[in-house]
Each structure stands twice: as C-alpha cells, then as structure tokens.
C-alpha cells in the first residue's frame, strides 16, 4: 500500500490544553501545571475513511523559528518512516495571530508543499478555533471568537446558530462592540485584552480559551479544497505590522492610498 502523508502546522496562536492520555502524542515540551502546549505539527496518512493520525509534536512557544518548525516536521517523518515524497497535503493556519509565528508557519507550510509537490490548504485561525471548541457545551446562540488581542482591540469572528459551518470574520474591534454583537458563548485567545475580559463578565458570558492545535487541523485536513497554487496561501494579519506603521509615520509619502504596504 502506498501511504500518503498529510501534515498539519499550527503555531499562529500557541495554546495550552489539559493533559489527557493520547491528546498530544510524543509531546517534546510540558507545562508545570495540568496543561501542556498544544501540538505545533501533526502527521497522518490518508485512508479510505479520512486521515489517520500517526503522531504530533509540541514546539517551544518561545522558539517558533522556521528551523525549529522544520526540525519538528523532520522528526515526525523520521519517527514514522515516511519520506518527503510521501507528502500529499499540508494544512496550515494562516492567522490572525502573532506576526512572527504566523509568518513562520505559513512559510514553512508553503515551502514544504512547493518542494514536495503537495497540495496546501490555508486555514484562518478562527476556523481552527471553532473546530477545536469544547463540543460538550455547544448550545443555541451566537458564538464569538476573539483572537490576536492587542492593547484595547481584538480580531472578532462570529458563528451563528443554524448557519454554515464556517465562522464569519467581523474584523478588529474594541470591547464596545460586545453590546452590539451580544454573544452567548466566547472562545478567546490567550492575549485577550482586559477590556474584553471585563466586558464579557459584565454581560455574563464565560470565556472559553482556544483549544486548537495541529492535531485538530489534521482531523479536518480533507474538509477544505486546496489552494490552486502554493503561493496563494499567505499570512492573514489582524493589523499591519508595527514596523510598517512606524515607517508610515517617518515617511508619510512612502505609500499612496492605492498601494499595499
């Protein structure tokens, strides 16, 4: 049987999950509490009924460089006696999340897909967060997903009951939007601004932390169509990088309103 490998990369929004047997196989790091870093990379093989997970590795959240991600990938392939030529599909989170982590994850995924002639699927982080939610508390009402928190704002997406299986992005908003959006459930990243924490407490909505990881992506690797070209998968930033903002301030004539930064 010719095995076909599927690789997932998720480092844009590093999260922690409760340690349960088999939750993250072969984790290379551990947290001092009952939580461990979620998997950064995961490897599986295509079978008739979907993707069978072979293993997953958690990376060091303070060292999410491209060489670190690729080292984890190489380790997984070696552990499961697979070769790059076996790679059929790469699925990677594209943001919004941390600038560097998002860029590194996308670059690693696109490079591997291009070099190995594999399909690539880019997944917005709000969809990964929805996939990884605690399904035991699914209920009626609007779910709000808050990611990429910074200062007084966060990138928001909403999932309406009875609508499609994909959350709809609202964009970067402040906590003042909570009254208008009126969520019944909140899934939030680890850098949620205090104003949002206070706002959710005020309207009586508990905050559920994001529980996604590469193993979650892997289980949905065949749910979405791949990009037509590897280069079509690009980082999705909630805001323009601070370096660009500072450059605009120092050089106001460097960009026109019609040109991207």
Tab-separated table of C-alpha atoms in Angstrom:
chain	number	residue	atom	x	y	z
A	1	UNK	CA	0.000	0.000	0.000
A	2	UNK	CA	1.362	3.410	-0.964
A	3	UNK	CA	0.861	5.580	2.115
A	4	UNK	CA	0.082	9.224	1.507
A	5	UNK	CA	1.214	11.589	4.232
A	6	UNK	CA	-0.736	14.612	5.492
A	7	UNK	CA	0.989	17.294	7.565
A	8	UNK	CA	-0.606	19.978	9.758
A	9	UNK	CA	1.156	23.083	11.137
A	10	UNK	CA	-0.463	25.346	13.733
A	11	UNK	CA	1.742	27.871	15.544
A	12	UNK	CA	-0.021	31.186	14.885
A	13	UNK	CA	-1.876	31.127	18.217
A	14	UNK	CA	0.044	28.945	20.697
A	15	UNK	CA	-2.374	27.438	23.203
A	16	UNK	CA	-2.400	25.042	26.120
A	17	UNK	CA	-4.744	22.142	26.689
A	18	UNK	CA	-5.475	19.845	29.598
A	19	UNK	CA	-3.176	16.853	29.597
A	20	UNK	CA	-5.222	13.781	28.790
A	21	UNK	CA	-3.862	10.406	27.628
A	22	UNK	CA	-3.279	10.485	23.892
A	23	UNK	CA	-4.286	14.128	23.485
A	24	UNK	CA	-0.895	15.102	22.084
A	25	UNK	CA	1.306	12.167	21.212
A	26	UNK	CA	5.074	12.438	21.670
A	27	UNK	CA	4.979	15.991	23.097
A	28	UNK	CA	8.514	17.350	23.407
A	29	UNK	CA	7.687	20.001	25.993
A	30	UNK	CA	5.492	20.089	29.054
A	31	UNK	CA	3.988	22.734	31.280
A	32	UNK	CA	4.390	22.683	35.065
A	33	UNK	CA	0.622	22.723	35.610
A	34	UNK	CA	-2.069	20.340	34.370
A	35	UNK	CA	-1.877	21.976	30.921
A	36	UNK	CA	0.568	21.235	28.121
A	37	UNK	CA	1.326	23.114	24.918
A	38	UNK	CA	-0.982	22.131	22.085
A	39	UNK	CA	0.627	20.365	19.145
A	40	UNK	CA	2.536	22.560	16.686
A	41	UNK	CA	2.894	19.914	13.979
A	42	UNK	CA	0.976	16.708	13.354
A	43	UNK	CA	1.419	13.908	10.825
A	44	UNK	CA	-1.094	11.433	9.462
A	45	UNK	CA	-1.826	9.224	6.476
A	46	UNK	CA	-4.739	9.189	4.088
A	47	UNK	CA	-7.085	6.230	4.382
A	48	UNK	CA	-10.470	5.449	2.883
A	49	UNK	CA	-12.393	6.938	5.787
A	50	UNK	CA	-10.198	10.018	6.262
A	51	UNK	CA	-6.859	10.844	7.863
A	52	UNK	CA	-5.353	8.538	10.470
A	53	UNK	CA	-3.128	10.408	12.923
A	54	UNK	CA	0.357	8.997	13.385
A	55	UNK	CA	1.746	11.482	15.867
A	56	UNK	CA	2.082	15.109	16.897
A	57	UNK	CA	4.740	17.271	18.492
A	58	UNK	CA	4.520	20.425	20.570
A	59	UNK	CA	7.167	23.083	19.998
A	60	UNK	CA	8.717	25.567	22.407
A	61	UNK	CA	6.474	28.634	22.372
A	62	UNK	CA	9.470	30.954	22.853
A	63	UNK	CA	11.327	29.472	19.863
A	64	UNK	CA	8.943	29.313	16.911
A	65	UNK	CA	11.543	29.908	14.200
A	66	UNK	CA	11.318	28.281	10.799
A	67	UNK	CA	14.237	25.963	11.507
A	68	UNK	CA	12.515	24.837	14.720
A	69	UNK	CA	9.274	24.041	12.906
A	70	UNK	CA	11.056	22.192	10.112
A	71	UNK	CA	13.077	20.239	12.686
A	72	UNK	CA	9.835	19.047	14.292
A	73	UNK	CA	8.496	18.046	10.866
A	74	UNK	CA	11.679	16.130	10.066
A	75	UNK	CA	11.487	14.397	13.433
A	76	UNK	CA	7.918	13.271	12.799
A	77	UNK	CA	8.738	11.915	9.347
A	78	UNK	CA	11.724	10.020	10.720
A	79	UNK	CA	9.738	8.595	13.643
A	80	UNK	CA	7.124	7.190	11.283
A	81	UNK	CA	9.468	6.144	8.458
A	82	UNK	CA	7.938	8.478	5.898
A	83	UNK	CA	9.749	10.492	3.230
A	84	UNK	CA	9.042	13.972	1.869
A	85	UNK	CA	7.963	12.317	-1.380
A	86	UNK	CA	5.092	10.715	0.581
A	87	UNK	CA	3.577	14.115	1.398
A	88	UNK	CA	0.190	14.587	-0.260
A	89	UNK	CA	-1.211	17.606	1.597
A	90	UNK	CA	-0.160	20.338	4.014
A	91	UNK	CA	-2.715	22.220	6.110
A	92	UNK	CA	-1.568	25.327	7.978
A	93	UNK	CA	-3.132	28.131	9.991
A	94	UNK	CA	-2.644	31.498	8.280
A	95	UNK	CA	-3.695	33.889	11.062
A	96	UNK	CA	-4.629	36.191	12.543
A	97	UNK	CA	-2.187	35.569	15.343
A	98	UNK	CA	1.313	36.566	16.322
A	99	UNK	CA	3.108	38.280	13.429
A	100	UNK	CA	6.277	36.194	13.528
A	101	UNK	CA	4.619	32.880	14.357
A	102	UNK	CA	2.012	33.329	11.621
A	103	UNK	CA	4.633	34.224	9.016
A	104	UNK	CA	6.929	31.356	10.030
A	105	UNK	CA	4.136	28.769	9.988
A	106	UNK	CA	2.854	29.840	6.577
A	107	UNK	CA	6.359	29.998	5.122
A	108	UNK	CA	7.206	26.519	6.401
A	109	UNK	CA	3.963	25.063	5.048
A	110	UNK	CA	4.200	26.724	1.637
A	111	UNK	CA	7.865	25.781	1.251
A	112	UNK	CA	7.226	22.129	2.096
A	113	UNK	CA	4.199	21.914	-0.183
A	114	UNK	CA	6.060	23.512	-3.086
A	115	UNK	CA	9.215	21.424	-2.617
A	116	UNK	CA	7.304	18.146	-2.273
A	117	UNK	CA	4.657	18.838	-4.910
A	118	UNK	CA	1.908	18.540	-2.304
A	119	UNK	CA	-1.471	20.265	-2.015
A	120	UNK	CA	-1.716	23.050	0.541
A	121	UNK	CA	-4.704	24.317	2.496
A	122	UNK	CA	-4.608	27.617	4.396
A	123	UNK	CA	-6.990	27.814	7.360
A	124	UNK	CA	-7.908	31.055	9.150
A	125	UNK	CA	-7.299	30.727	12.861
A	126	UNK	CA	-10.925	31.451	13.741
A	127	UNK	CA	-11.961	28.295	11.857
A	128	UNK	CA	-9.313	26.260	13.670
A	129	UNK	CA	-10.606	27.651	16.971
A	130	UNK	CA	-14.144	26.613	16.036
A	131	UNK	CA	-13.005	23.112	15.071
A	132	UNK	CA	-11.192	22.740	18.395
A	133	UNK	CA	-14.018	24.028	20.597
A	134	UNK	CA	-15.423	22.114	23.540
A	135	UNK	CA	-18.365	20.439	21.809
A	136	UNK	CA	-19.882	19.342	25.119
A	137	UNK	CA	-21.102	22.915	25.688
A	138	UNK	CA	-22.481	23.533	22.198
A	139	UNK	CA	-25.776	25.358	22.567
A	140	UNK	CA	-28.106	27.789	20.866
A	141	UNK	CA	-26.976	31.340	20.370
A	142	UNK	CA	-24.152	33.276	18.756
A	143	UNK	CA	-20.553	32.245	19.383
A	144	UNK	CA	-17.882	34.931	19.316
A	145	UNK	CA	-14.255	34.039	18.570
A	146	UNK	CA	-11.712	36.637	19.729
A	147	UNK	CA	-8.098	36.334	18.555
A	148	UNK	CA	-4.973	38.462	18.113
A	149	UNK	CA	-5.717	40.689	21.086
A	150	UNK	CA	-3.542	43.780	21.334
A	151	UNK	CA	-3.906	46.851	23.521
A	152	UNK	CA	-7.659	47.572	23.507
A	153	UNK	CA	-8.746	45.557	20.459
A	154	UNK	CA	-9.062	42.012	19.138
A	155	UNK	CA	-9.944	40.316	15.864
A	156	UNK	CA	-13.510	39.013	16.130
A	157	UNK	CA	-15.439	36.335	14.228
A	158	UNK	CA	-18.958	35.092	14.839
A	159	UNK	CA	-20.694	31.767	14.368
A	160	UNK	CA	-24.453	31.988	14.059
A	161	UNK	CA	-26.639	29.001	15.005
A	162	UNK	CA	-28.206	27.296	12.024
A	163	UNK	CA	-25.863	28.939	9.532
A	164	UNK	CA	-22.903	27.463	7.634
A	165	UNK	CA	-20.164	25.544	9.406
A	166	UNK	CA	-17.693	28.386	8.915
A	167	UNK	CA	-17.487	31.407	11.255
A	168	UNK	CA	-17.761	34.840	9.664
A	169	UNK	CA	-14.976	37.355	10.280
A	170	UNK	CA	-16.069	40.694	11.756
A	171	UNK	CA	-12.596	42.248	11.882
A	172	UNK	CA	-10.645	44.136	14.520
A	173	UNK	CA	-12.987	45.731	17.054
A	174	UNK	CA	-12.852	47.138	20.562
A	175	UNK	CA	-14.805	45.867	23.542
A	176	UNK	CA	-17.515	48.439	22.792
A	177	UNK	CA	-18.723	46.076	20.043
A	178	UNK	CA	-19.782	43.439	22.570
A	179	UNK	CA	-23.156	45.033	23.277
A	180	UNK	CA	-23.977	45.085	19.583
A	181	UNK	CA	-22.733	41.543	18.916
A	182	UNK	CA	-24.431	40.063	22.025
A	183	UNK	CA	-22.684	36.661	22.084
A	184	UNK	CA	-23.950	33.721	24.125
A	185	UNK	CA	-20.586	31.985	24.041
A	186	UNK	CA	-16.991	33.215	23.706
A	187	UNK	CA	-13.865	31.412	22.524
A	188	UNK	CA	-10.800	33.589	23.062
A	189	UNK	CA	-7.058	33.521	22.538
A	190	UNK	CA	-4.570	33.854	25.367
A	191	UNK	CA	-3.880	37.584	24.754
A	192	UNK	CA	-7.425	38.814	25.243
A	193	UNK	CA	-7.321	42.490	26.369
A	194	UNK	CA	-8.609	43.268	29.853
A	195	UNK	CA	-11.409	45.420	28.460
A	196	UNK	CA	-12.831	42.344	26.750
A	197	UNK	CA	-12.488	40.230	29.897
A	198	UNK	CA	-14.412	42.929	31.797
A	199	UNK	CA	-16.976	43.266	29.015
A	200	UNK	CA	-17.707	39.545	28.907
A	201	UNK	CA	-18.054	39.480	32.686
A	202	UNK	CA	-20.447	42.426	32.519
A	203	UNK	CA	-22.778	40.689	30.061
A	204	UNK	CA	-22.456	37.369	31.903
A	205	UNK	CA	-20.681	35.356	29.193
A	206	UNK	CA	-17.903	32.977	30.307
A	207	UNK	CA	-14.683	32.888	28.305
A	208	UNK	CA	-13.558	29.560	26.872
A	209	UNK	CA	-9.910	29.509	25.856
A	210	UNK	CA	-8.919	28.416	22.360
A	211	UNK	CA	-8.188	24.684	22.297
A	212	UNK	CA	-6.901	24.196	18.769
A	213	UNK	CA	-3.640	22.608	17.639
A	214	UNK	CA	-2.071	20.836	14.680
A	215	UNK	CA	-3.818	17.583	15.622
A	216	UNK	CA	-7.178	19.381	15.329
A	217	UNK	CA	-6.226	20.690	11.893
A	218	UNK	CA	-5.136	17.230	10.817
A	219	UNK	CA	-8.558	15.764	11.614
A	220	UNK	CA	-10.098	18.313	9.214
A	221	UNK	CA	-7.353	18.201	6.577
A	222	UNK	CA	-9.649	16.909	3.834
A	223	UNK	CA	-12.633	19.153	4.642
A	224	UNK	CA	-11.443	22.105	2.550
A	225	UNK	CA	-10.287	22.437	-1.031
A	226	UNK	CA	-6.580	23.122	-1.543
A	227	UNK	CA	-5.210	26.364	-2.955
A	228	UNK	CA	-4.697	26.477	-6.707
A	229	UNK	CA	-1.055	27.442	-6.141
A	230	UNK	CA	1.141	27.235	-3.040
A	231	UNK	CA	1.876	30.960	-3.334
A	232	UNK	CA	-1.827	31.727	-2.904
A	233	UNK	CA	-1.565	30.804	0.791
A	234	UNK	CA	-0.409	33.927	2.598
A	235	UNK	CA	-0.349	35.225	6.176
A	236	UNK	CA	-3.513	36.911	7.378
A	237	UNK	CA	-2.685	39.720	9.796
A	238	UNK	CA	-5.229	41.419	12.039
A	239	UNK	CA	-3.311	44.697	11.802
A	240	UNK	CA	-0.416	45.954	9.772
A	241	UNK	CA	2.944	45.247	11.474
A	242	UNK	CA	4.228	47.926	13.857
A	243	UNK	CA	7.324	48.338	11.680
A	244	UNK	CA	5.114	49.361	8.745
A	245	UNK	CA	3.120	51.779	10.916
A	246	UNK	CA	6.332	53.360	12.191
A	247	UNK	CA	7.683	53.619	8.644
A	248	UNK	CA	4.491	55.361	7.529
A	249	UNK	CA	4.920	57.839	10.375
A	250	UNK	CA	8.533	58.556	9.495
A	251	UNK	CA	7.954	58.567	5.742
A	252	UNK	CA	4.366	59.749	5.121
A	253	UNK	CA	4.914	59.973	1.367
A	254	UNK	CA	6.304	56.440	1.020
A	255	UNK	CA	2.916	54.843	0.294
A	256	UNK	CA	-0.102	56.041	-1.600
A	257	UNK	CA	-3.628	55.122	-0.548
A	258	UNK	CA	-3.843	52.817	-3.562
A	259	UNK	CA	-0.717	50.814	-2.793
A	260	UNK	CA	-0.451	47.972	-0.275
A	261	UNK	CA	2.191	48.252	2.407
